[in-house]
Amino acid sequence: MIQSDLDLFGPQPQRLATHTVLLPGFALSQVEPLLDALRPVLRASPFRHMQTPGGLPMAVALSNCGALGWISDARGYRYTPVDPLNGQPWPALPQVLSELASTAATAAGFDGFCADACLINHYLPGTRLTLHQDRDERDFAQPIVSISLGLPAIFLFGGQQRSERPLHVPLVHGDVLVWGGEDRLRFHGVLPIKPGSHSRLGERRINLTLRKAG
Ligand code: MD3
Ligand code: FE
């Protein structure tokens, strides 16, 4: 197409693997409503560094919203209906988040996705997430949707074995990644966030991961 490199229709979806789709900028039009919805969530359930089962604090700070939230402590990793910090149910999943997750899943070929859990990860410059699998959800047939906000990150997209060398995928503010099917149990992680300041979010990266956990 003439002028195709001008990207007049916005960047196109990129298939990273059979069942993994990157939707560049998919969340951009909803960033302000998203941030407005996250403010009261994070007032009720603030970011905290959870303990790993080994007893060390996690580098990533996190919170949750939705019927279930992911936690880590001396007893292991699991989903709970209650925030251990305040003994209250996690804040409800804001409609703007559940709708964005559902439309992104549909755009990536997963129809009828209904999230019941949103993990909110907070990265400062230098924070990394080591290679792992997401195995704490009930049904691995359900896809996962992730929304990146703030500072850019290099996402590590590995294989079914930890030993497989991961692909390096740049993720920027507003990008949405959807994966499921045979890609659901791939090893993945995030390289240390490079120092910098994002025009809207400042010196941080926030990642929202929407799942059907229960
Ligand atoms: C592709 N979070 O919270 S989300 C996590 O950016 C987590 O905060 C990362 O991994 C973050 O568990 C990455 C994107 C992601 C996550 C898992 C995947 C992409 C994936 C699993 C397989 C394929
Ligand atoms: Fe993960």
PDB file of C-alpha atoms and ligand atoms in Angstrom:
ATOM      1  CA  MET A   1       0.000   0.000   0.000  1.00  0.00           C
ATOM      2  CA  ILE A   2       1.266   3.501  -0.805  1.00  0.00           C
ATOM      3  CA  GLN A   3       2.251   5.446   2.360  1.00  0.00           C
ATOM      4  CA  SER A   4       2.124   2.185   4.322  1.00  0.00           C
ATOM      5  CA  ASP A   5       5.239   3.217   6.267  1.00  0.00           C
ATOM      6  CA  LEU A   6       3.383   6.316   7.526  1.00  0.00           C
ATOM      7  CA  ASP A   7       1.178   3.932   9.542  1.00  0.00           C
ATOM      8  CA  LEU A   8      -1.950   6.021   8.835  1.00  0.00           C
ATOM      9  CA  PHE A   9      -4.221   3.304  10.241  1.00  0.00           C
ATOM     10  CA  GLY A  10      -2.183   2.680  13.394  1.00  0.00           C
ATOM     11  CA  PRO A  11       0.191  -0.196  14.001  1.00  0.00           C
ATOM     12  CA  GLN A  12      -1.118  -3.644  13.111  1.00  0.00           C
ATOM     13  CA  PRO A  13      -1.373  -6.653  15.451  1.00  0.00           C
ATOM     14  CA  GLN A  14       1.799  -8.749  15.569  1.00  0.00           C
ATOM     15  CA  ARG A  15       1.628 -12.497  16.053  1.00  0.00           C
ATOM     16  CA  LEU A  16       4.600 -13.519  18.242  1.00  0.00           C
ATOM     17  CA  ALA A  17       3.616 -17.203  18.258  1.00  0.00           C
ATOM     18  CA  THR A  18       0.636 -19.385  17.250  1.00  0.00           C
ATOM     19  CA  HIS A  19      -1.539 -18.168  20.163  1.00  0.00           C
ATOM     20  CA  THR A  20       0.253 -14.961  21.218  1.00  0.00           C
ATOM     21  CA  VAL A  21      -0.707 -11.577  19.755  1.00  0.00           C
ATOM     22  CA  LEU A  22       0.793  -8.141  20.474  1.00  0.00           C
ATOM     23  CA  LEU A  23      -1.731  -5.316  19.958  1.00  0.00           C
ATOM     24  CA  PRO A  24       0.467  -2.185  19.752  1.00  0.00           C
ATOM     25  CA  GLY A  25      -1.174   0.850  21.365  1.00  0.00           C
ATOM     26  CA  PHE A  26      -4.488  -0.977  21.886  1.00  0.00           C
ATOM     27  CA  ALA A  27      -5.010   0.643  25.337  1.00  0.00           C
ATOM     28  CA  LEU A  28      -3.898   4.182  24.363  1.00  0.00           C
ATOM     29  CA  SER A  29      -7.426   5.621  23.947  1.00  0.00           C
ATOM     30  CA  GLN A  30      -8.384   4.336  27.437  1.00  0.00           C
ATOM     31  CA  VAL A  31      -5.298   5.379  29.455  1.00  0.00           C
ATOM     32  CA  GLU A  32      -6.977   8.270  31.314  1.00  0.00           C
ATOM     33  CA  PRO A  33     -10.137   6.265  32.232  1.00  0.00           C
ATOM     34  CA  LEU A  34      -7.830   3.394  33.292  1.00  0.00           C
ATOM     35  CA  LEU A  35      -5.725   5.631  35.550  1.00  0.00           C
ATOM     36  CA  ASP A  36      -8.886   7.215  37.001  1.00  0.00           C
ATOM     37  CA  ALA A  37     -10.185   3.712  37.808  1.00  0.00           C
ATOM     38  CA  LEU A  38      -6.866   2.564  39.330  1.00  0.00           C
ATOM     39  CA  ARG A  39      -6.524   5.485  41.773  1.00  0.00           C
ATOM     40  CA  PRO A  40      -9.295   4.318  44.199  1.00  0.00           C
ATOM     41  CA  VAL A  41      -8.197   0.678  43.759  1.00  0.00           C
ATOM     42  CA  LEU A  42      -4.664   1.543  44.907  1.00  0.00           C
ATOM     43  CA  ARG A  43      -5.927   3.696  47.786  1.00  0.00           C
ATOM     44  CA  ALA A  44      -7.834   0.677  49.152  1.00  0.00           C
ATOM     45  CA  SER A  45      -5.151  -1.927  48.313  1.00  0.00           C
ATOM     46  CA  PRO A  46      -1.779  -0.176  47.922  1.00  0.00           C
ATOM     47  CA  PHE A  47       1.302  -1.578  46.196  1.00  0.00           C
ATOM     48  CA  ARG A  48       3.411  -3.773  48.495  1.00  0.00           C
ATOM     49  CA  HIS A  49       6.437  -6.060  48.187  1.00  0.00           C
ATOM     50  CA  MET A  50       5.216  -9.571  48.976  1.00  0.00           C
ATOM     51  CA  GLN A  51       7.507 -12.234  50.450  1.00  0.00           C
ATOM     52  CA  THR A  52       8.566 -15.108  48.230  1.00  0.00           C
ATOM     53  CA  PRO A  53       8.083 -18.629  49.675  1.00  0.00           C
ATOM     54  CA  GLY A  54      11.869 -18.497  50.264  1.00  0.00           C
ATOM     55  CA  GLY A  55      11.400 -15.440  52.529  1.00  0.00           C
ATOM     56  CA  LEU A  56      12.861 -12.695  50.315  1.00  0.00           C
ATOM     57  CA  PRO A  57      10.897  -9.584  49.276  1.00  0.00           C
ATOM     58  CA  MET A  58       9.833  -9.568  45.600  1.00  0.00           C
ATOM     59  CA  ALA A  59      11.497  -6.875  43.449  1.00  0.00           C
ATOM     60  CA  VAL A  60       8.166  -6.026  41.800  1.00  0.00           C
ATOM     61  CA  ALA A  61       5.586  -4.308  44.044  1.00  0.00           C
ATOM     62  CA  LEU A  62       2.016  -5.450  43.405  1.00  0.00           C
ATOM     63  CA  SER A  63      -1.665  -5.097  44.149  1.00  0.00           C
ATOM     64  CA  ASN A  64      -4.855  -6.645  42.750  1.00  0.00           C
ATOM     65  CA  CYS A  65      -8.447  -5.926  41.857  1.00  0.00           C
ATOM     66  CA  GLY A  66     -11.255  -8.318  41.002  1.00  0.00           C
ATOM     67  CA  ALA A  67     -12.902 -11.224  42.851  1.00  0.00           C
ATOM     68  CA  LEU A  68      -9.498 -12.928  43.221  1.00  0.00           C
ATOM     69  CA  GLY A  69      -6.004 -11.536  43.773  1.00  0.00           C
ATOM     70  CA  TRP A  70      -2.623 -13.221  43.402  1.00  0.00           C
ATOM     71  CA  ILE A  71      -0.464 -13.315  46.526  1.00  0.00           C
ATOM     72  CA  SER A  72       2.867 -14.760  47.648  1.00  0.00           C
ATOM     73  CA  ASP A  73       3.959 -15.530  51.216  1.00  0.00           C
ATOM     74  CA  ALA A  74       5.860 -18.154  53.232  1.00  0.00           C
ATOM     75  CA  ARG A  75       3.110 -20.682  52.364  1.00  0.00           C
ATOM     76  CA  GLY A  76       3.505 -20.252  48.591  1.00  0.00           C
ATOM     77  CA  TYR A  77       1.777 -18.601  45.617  1.00  0.00           C
ATOM     78  CA  ARG A  78      -2.039 -18.566  45.309  1.00  0.00           C
ATOM     79  CA  TYR A  79      -5.186 -16.556  44.597  1.00  0.00           C
ATOM     80  CA  THR A  80      -7.253 -15.229  47.522  1.00  0.00           C
ATOM     81  CA  PRO A  81     -10.583 -13.315  47.699  1.00  0.00           C
ATOM     82  CA  VAL A  82      -9.212 -11.074  50.483  1.00  0.00           C
ATOM     83  CA  ASP A  83      -6.295  -8.600  50.616  1.00  0.00           C
ATOM     84  CA  PRO A  84      -4.030  -9.864  53.439  1.00  0.00           C
ATOM     85  CA  LEU A  85      -2.951  -6.257  54.142  1.00  0.00           C
ATOM     86  CA  ASN A  86      -6.419  -5.059  55.261  1.00  0.00           C
ATOM     87  CA  GLY A  87      -8.537  -8.227  55.589  1.00  0.00           C
ATOM     88  CA  GLN A  88     -11.046  -6.816  53.063  1.00  0.00           C
ATOM     89  CA  PRO A  89     -12.084  -8.193  49.657  1.00  0.00           C
ATOM     90  CA  TRP A  90      -9.879  -6.912  46.835  1.00  0.00           C
ATOM     91  CA  PRO A  91     -11.381  -3.799  45.138  1.00  0.00           C
ATOM     92  CA  ALA A  92     -13.861  -4.650  42.373  1.00  0.00           C
ATOM     93  CA  LEU A  93     -12.583  -4.959  38.812  1.00  0.00           C
ATOM     94  CA  PRO A  94     -13.329  -1.592  37.148  1.00  0.00           C
ATOM     95  CA  GLN A  95     -15.598  -1.914  34.092  1.00  0.00           C
ATOM     96  CA  VAL A  96     -13.109  -0.074  31.847  1.00  0.00           C
ATOM     97  CA  LEU A  97     -10.548  -2.805  32.639  1.00  0.00           C
ATOM     98  CA  SER A  98     -12.828  -5.811  32.117  1.00  0.00           C
ATOM     99  CA  GLU A  99     -14.145  -4.325  28.843  1.00  0.00           C
ATOM    100  CA  LEU A 100     -10.646  -3.552  27.547  1.00  0.00           C
ATOM    101  CA  ALA A 101      -9.531  -7.102  28.398  1.00  0.00           C
ATOM    102  CA  SER A 102     -12.527  -8.620  26.652  1.00  0.00           C
ATOM    103  CA  THR A 103     -12.187  -6.522  23.462  1.00  0.00           C
ATOM    104  CA  ALA A 104      -8.412  -7.188  23.325  1.00  0.00           C
ATOM    105  CA  ALA A 105      -8.997 -10.930  23.731  1.00  0.00           C
ATOM    106  CA  THR A 106     -11.575 -10.855  20.920  1.00  0.00           C
ATOM    107  CA  ALA A 107      -9.180  -8.874  18.681  1.00  0.00           C
ATOM    108  CA  ALA A 108      -6.564 -11.568  19.313  1.00  0.00           C
ATOM    109  CA  GLY A 109      -8.972 -14.408  18.477  1.00  0.00           C
ATOM    110  CA  PHE A 110     -10.143 -15.422  21.980  1.00  0.00           C
ATOM    111  CA  ASP A 111     -13.889 -14.821  22.153  1.00  0.00           C
ATOM    112  CA  GLY A 112     -15.867 -14.597  25.410  1.00  0.00           C
ATOM    113  CA  PHE A 113     -12.999 -13.840  27.801  1.00  0.00           C
ATOM    114  CA  CYS A 114     -14.308 -12.789  31.226  1.00  0.00           C
ATOM    115  CA  ALA A 115     -11.562 -11.837  33.711  1.00  0.00           C
ATOM    116  CA  ASP A 116     -12.065 -12.315  37.468  1.00  0.00           C
ATOM    117  CA  ALA A 117      -8.567 -11.195  38.537  1.00  0.00           C
ATOM    118  CA  CYS A 118      -6.279  -8.292  37.689  1.00  0.00           C
ATOM    119  CA  LEU A 119      -2.717  -8.346  39.011  1.00  0.00           C
ATOM    120  CA  ILE A 120      -1.191  -4.845  39.081  1.00  0.00           C
ATOM    121  CA  ASN A 121       2.621  -4.935  38.901  1.00  0.00           C
ATOM    122  CA  HIS A 122       4.738  -1.853  39.732  1.00  0.00           C
ATOM    123  CA  TYR A 123       8.311  -1.592  38.399  1.00  0.00           C
ATOM    124  CA  LEU A 124      10.844   1.114  39.283  1.00  0.00           C
ATOM    125  CA  PRO A 125      13.928   1.574  37.072  1.00  0.00           C
ATOM    126  CA  GLY A 126      16.213  -1.424  37.681  1.00  0.00           C
ATOM    127  CA  THR A 127      13.347  -3.763  38.671  1.00  0.00           C
ATOM    128  CA  ARG A 128      13.219  -7.075  36.808  1.00  0.00           C
ATOM    129  CA  LEU A 129      10.953 -10.127  36.741  1.00  0.00           C
ATOM    130  CA  THR A 130      12.853 -13.401  36.428  1.00  0.00           C
ATOM    131  CA  LEU A 131      11.774 -16.133  34.001  1.00  0.00           C
ATOM    132  CA  HIS A 132       8.721 -18.041  35.304  1.00  0.00           C
ATOM    133  CA  GLN A 133       5.465 -19.740  34.250  1.00  0.00           C
ATOM    134  CA  ASP A 134       1.946 -18.628  35.316  1.00  0.00           C
ATOM    135  CA  ARG A 135       0.603 -21.862  36.876  1.00  0.00           C
ATOM    136  CA  ASP A 136      -1.635 -20.721  39.741  1.00  0.00           C
ATOM    137  CA  GLU A 137      -4.854 -20.387  37.705  1.00  0.00           C
ATOM    138  CA  ARG A 138      -7.503 -23.128  37.648  1.00  0.00           C
ATOM    139  CA  ASP A 139      -7.982 -23.458  33.869  1.00  0.00           C
ATOM    140  CA  PHE A 140      -4.955 -23.155  31.543  1.00  0.00           C
ATOM    141  CA  ALA A 141      -7.347 -23.112  28.556  1.00  0.00           C
ATOM    142  CA  GLN A 142      -8.246 -19.502  29.500  1.00  0.00           C
ATOM    143  CA  PRO A 143      -6.152 -16.758  27.833  1.00  0.00           C
ATOM    144  CA  ILE A 144      -4.329 -13.946  29.670  1.00  0.00           C
ATOM    145  CA  VAL A 145      -4.359 -10.247  28.705  1.00  0.00           C
ATOM    146  CA  SER A 146      -1.583  -7.857  29.758  1.00  0.00           C
ATOM    147  CA  ILE A 147      -1.570  -4.049  29.481  1.00  0.00           C
ATOM    148  CA  SER A 148       1.693  -2.074  29.676  1.00  0.00           C
ATOM    149  CA  LEU A 149       1.768   1.516  31.003  1.00  0.00           C
ATOM    150  CA  GLY A 150       4.610   3.978  31.620  1.00  0.00           C
ATOM    151  CA  LEU A 151       8.298   3.232  31.040  1.00  0.00           C
ATOM    152  CA  PRO A 152       9.163   0.791  28.238  1.00  0.00           C
ATOM    153  CA  ALA A 153      10.247  -2.773  29.000  1.00  0.00           C
ATOM    154  CA  ILE A 154      11.932  -5.655  27.236  1.00  0.00           C
ATOM    155  CA  PHE A 155       9.640  -8.630  27.656  1.00  0.00           C
ATOM    156  CA  LEU A 156      11.290 -12.077  27.655  1.00  0.00           C
ATOM    157  CA  PHE A 157       9.197 -14.528  25.663  1.00  0.00           C
ATOM    158  CA  GLY A 158      10.542 -18.011  26.316  1.00  0.00           C
ATOM    159  CA  GLY A 159       9.532 -21.551  25.461  1.00  0.00           C
ATOM    160  CA  GLN A 160       7.935 -24.476  27.293  1.00  0.00           C
ATOM    161  CA  GLN A 161      11.325 -25.221  28.917  1.00  0.00           C
ATOM    162  CA  ARG A 162      13.277 -22.772  31.086  1.00  0.00           C
ATOM    163  CA  SER A 163      16.429 -23.664  29.135  1.00  0.00           C
ATOM    164  CA  GLU A 164      15.006 -22.302  25.853  1.00  0.00           C
ATOM    165  CA  ARG A 165      16.552 -18.943  24.935  1.00  0.00           C
ATOM    166  CA  PRO A 166      13.802 -16.265  25.143  1.00  0.00           C
ATOM    167  CA  LEU A 167      12.867 -13.798  22.408  1.00  0.00           C
ATOM    168  CA  HIS A 168      13.317 -10.114  23.452  1.00  0.00           C
ATOM    169  CA  VAL A 169      10.083  -8.183  22.772  1.00  0.00           C
ATOM    170  CA  PRO A 170       9.943  -4.401  23.411  1.00  0.00           C
ATOM    171  CA  LEU A 171       6.709  -3.308  25.139  1.00  0.00           C
ATOM    172  CA  VAL A 172       5.733   0.366  25.362  1.00  0.00           C
ATOM    173  CA  HIS A 173       3.006   2.459  27.023  1.00  0.00           C
ATOM    174  CA  GLY A 174      -0.424   1.374  25.760  1.00  0.00           C
ATOM    175  CA  ASP A 175       0.638  -1.993  24.306  1.00  0.00           C
ATOM    176  CA  VAL A 176      -1.574  -4.996  24.997  1.00  0.00           C
ATOM    177  CA  LEU A 177      -0.363  -8.594  24.820  1.00  0.00           C
ATOM    178  CA  VAL A 178      -2.764 -11.553  24.635  1.00  0.00           C
ATOM    179  CA  TRP A 179      -1.779 -15.201  24.831  1.00  0.00           C
ATOM    180  CA  GLY A 180      -3.459 -18.540  25.337  1.00  0.00           C
ATOM    181  CA  GLY A 181      -3.687 -22.026  23.882  1.00  0.00           C
ATOM    182  CA  GLU A 182      -0.368 -23.767  23.555  1.00  0.00           C
ATOM    183  CA  ASP A 183       1.493 -20.546  24.541  1.00  0.00           C
ATOM    184  CA  ARG A 184      -0.230 -20.283  27.929  1.00  0.00           C
ATOM    185  CA  LEU A 185       2.556 -22.047  29.861  1.00  0.00           C
ATOM    186  CA  ARG A 186       5.552 -20.444  28.144  1.00  0.00           C
ATOM    187  CA  PHE A 187       8.323 -19.192  30.405  1.00  0.00           C
ATOM    188  CA  HIS A 188       8.448 -15.381  30.443  1.00  0.00           C
ATOM    189  CA  GLY A 189       9.916 -12.438  32.327  1.00  0.00           C
ATOM    190  CA  VAL A 190      10.963  -8.785  32.112  1.00  0.00           C
ATOM    191  CA  LEU A 191      14.540  -7.404  31.830  1.00  0.00           C
ATOM    192  CA  PRO A 192      15.576  -4.697  34.345  1.00  0.00           C
ATOM    193  CA  ILE A 193      13.662  -1.503  33.479  1.00  0.00           C
ATOM    194  CA  LYS A 194      16.017   1.128  32.030  1.00  0.00           C
ATOM    195  CA  PRO A 195      16.234   4.417  33.978  1.00  0.00           C
ATOM    196  CA  GLY A 196      14.038   7.119  32.484  1.00  0.00           C
ATOM    197  CA  SER A 197      10.890   9.124  32.943  1.00  0.00           C
ATOM    198  CA  HIS A 198       7.592   8.609  31.129  1.00  0.00           C
ATOM    199  CA  SER A 199       5.655  11.784  30.242  1.00  0.00           C
ATOM    200  CA  ARG A 200       2.444  10.552  31.933  1.00  0.00           C
ATOM    201  CA  LEU A 201       3.560   8.025  34.581  1.00  0.00           C
ATOM    202  CA  GLY A 202       7.015   9.304  35.557  1.00  0.00           C
ATOM    203  CA  GLU A 203       9.767   6.931  36.705  1.00  0.00           C
ATOM    204  CA  ARG A 204       7.755   3.713  36.731  1.00  0.00           C
ATOM    205  CA  ARG A 205       6.212   0.946  34.684  1.00  0.00           C
ATOM    206  CA  ILE A 206       2.817  -0.482  35.570  1.00  0.00           C
ATOM    207  CA  ASN A 207       1.614  -3.763  34.090  1.00  0.00           C
ATOM    208  CA  LEU A 208      -1.984  -4.951  34.400  1.00  0.00           C
ATOM    209  CA  THR A 209      -2.424  -8.710  33.922  1.00  0.00           C
ATOM    210  CA  LEU A 210      -6.021  -9.870  33.529  1.00  0.00           C
ATOM    211  CA  ARG A 211      -6.857 -13.509  34.119  1.00  0.00           C
ATOM    212  CA  LYS A 212      -9.687 -15.918  34.691  1.00  0.00           C
ATOM    213  CA  ALA A 213      -8.138 -17.373  37.852  1.00  0.00           C
ATOM    214  CA  GLY A 214     -11.085 -19.158  39.512  1.00  0.00           C
TER     215      GLY A 214
HETATM  216  C1  MD3 B   1       3.338 -14.494  27.055  1.00  0.00           C
HETATM  217  N1  MD3 B   1       3.983 -10.062  34.306  1.00  0.00           N
HETATM  218  O1  MD3 B   1       2.589 -10.948  36.457  1.00  0.00           O
HETATM  219  S1  MD3 B   1       2.914  -9.757  31.386  1.00  0.00           S
HETATM  220  C2  MD3 B   1       3.132 -11.813  35.737  1.00  0.00           C
HETATM  221  O2  MD3 B   1       5.057  -7.316  32.466  1.00  0.00           O
HETATM  222  C3  MD3 B   1       3.958 -11.365  34.576  1.00  0.00           C
HETATM  223  O3  MD3 B   1       4.523  -7.542  34.542  1.00  0.00           O
HETATM  224  C4  MD3 B   1       4.849  -9.503  33.293  1.00  0.00           C
HETATM  225  O4  MD3 B   1       4.569 -12.179  33.969  1.00  0.00           O
HETATM  226  C5  MD3 B   1       4.794  -8.013  33.436  1.00  0.00           C
HETATM  227  O5  MD3 B   1       3.007 -13.033  35.926  1.00  0.00           O
HETATM  228  C6  MD3 B   1       4.556  -9.979  31.924  1.00  0.00           C
HETATM  229  C7  MD3 B   1       2.996 -10.404  29.757  1.00  0.00           C
HETATM  230  C8  MD3 B   1       3.035 -11.904  29.658  1.00  0.00           C
HETATM  231  C9  MD3 B   1       2.891 -12.712  30.743  1.00  0.00           C
HETATM  232  C10 MD3 B   1       2.900 -14.103  30.593  1.00  0.00           C
HETATM  233  C11 MD3 B   1       3.067 -14.709  29.369  1.00  0.00           C
HETATM  234  C12 MD3 B   1       3.179 -12.497  28.431  1.00  0.00           C
HETATM  235  C13 MD3 B   1       3.200 -13.901  28.287  1.00  0.00           C
HETATM  236  C14 MD3 B   1       3.082 -16.117  29.210  1.00  0.00           C
HETATM  237  C15 MD3 B   1       3.236 -16.678  28.007  1.00  0.00           C
HETATM  238  C16 MD3 B   1       3.355 -15.873  26.916  1.00  0.00           C
HETATM  239 FE    FE B   2       3.868 -14.156  34.520  1.00  0.00          FE
END
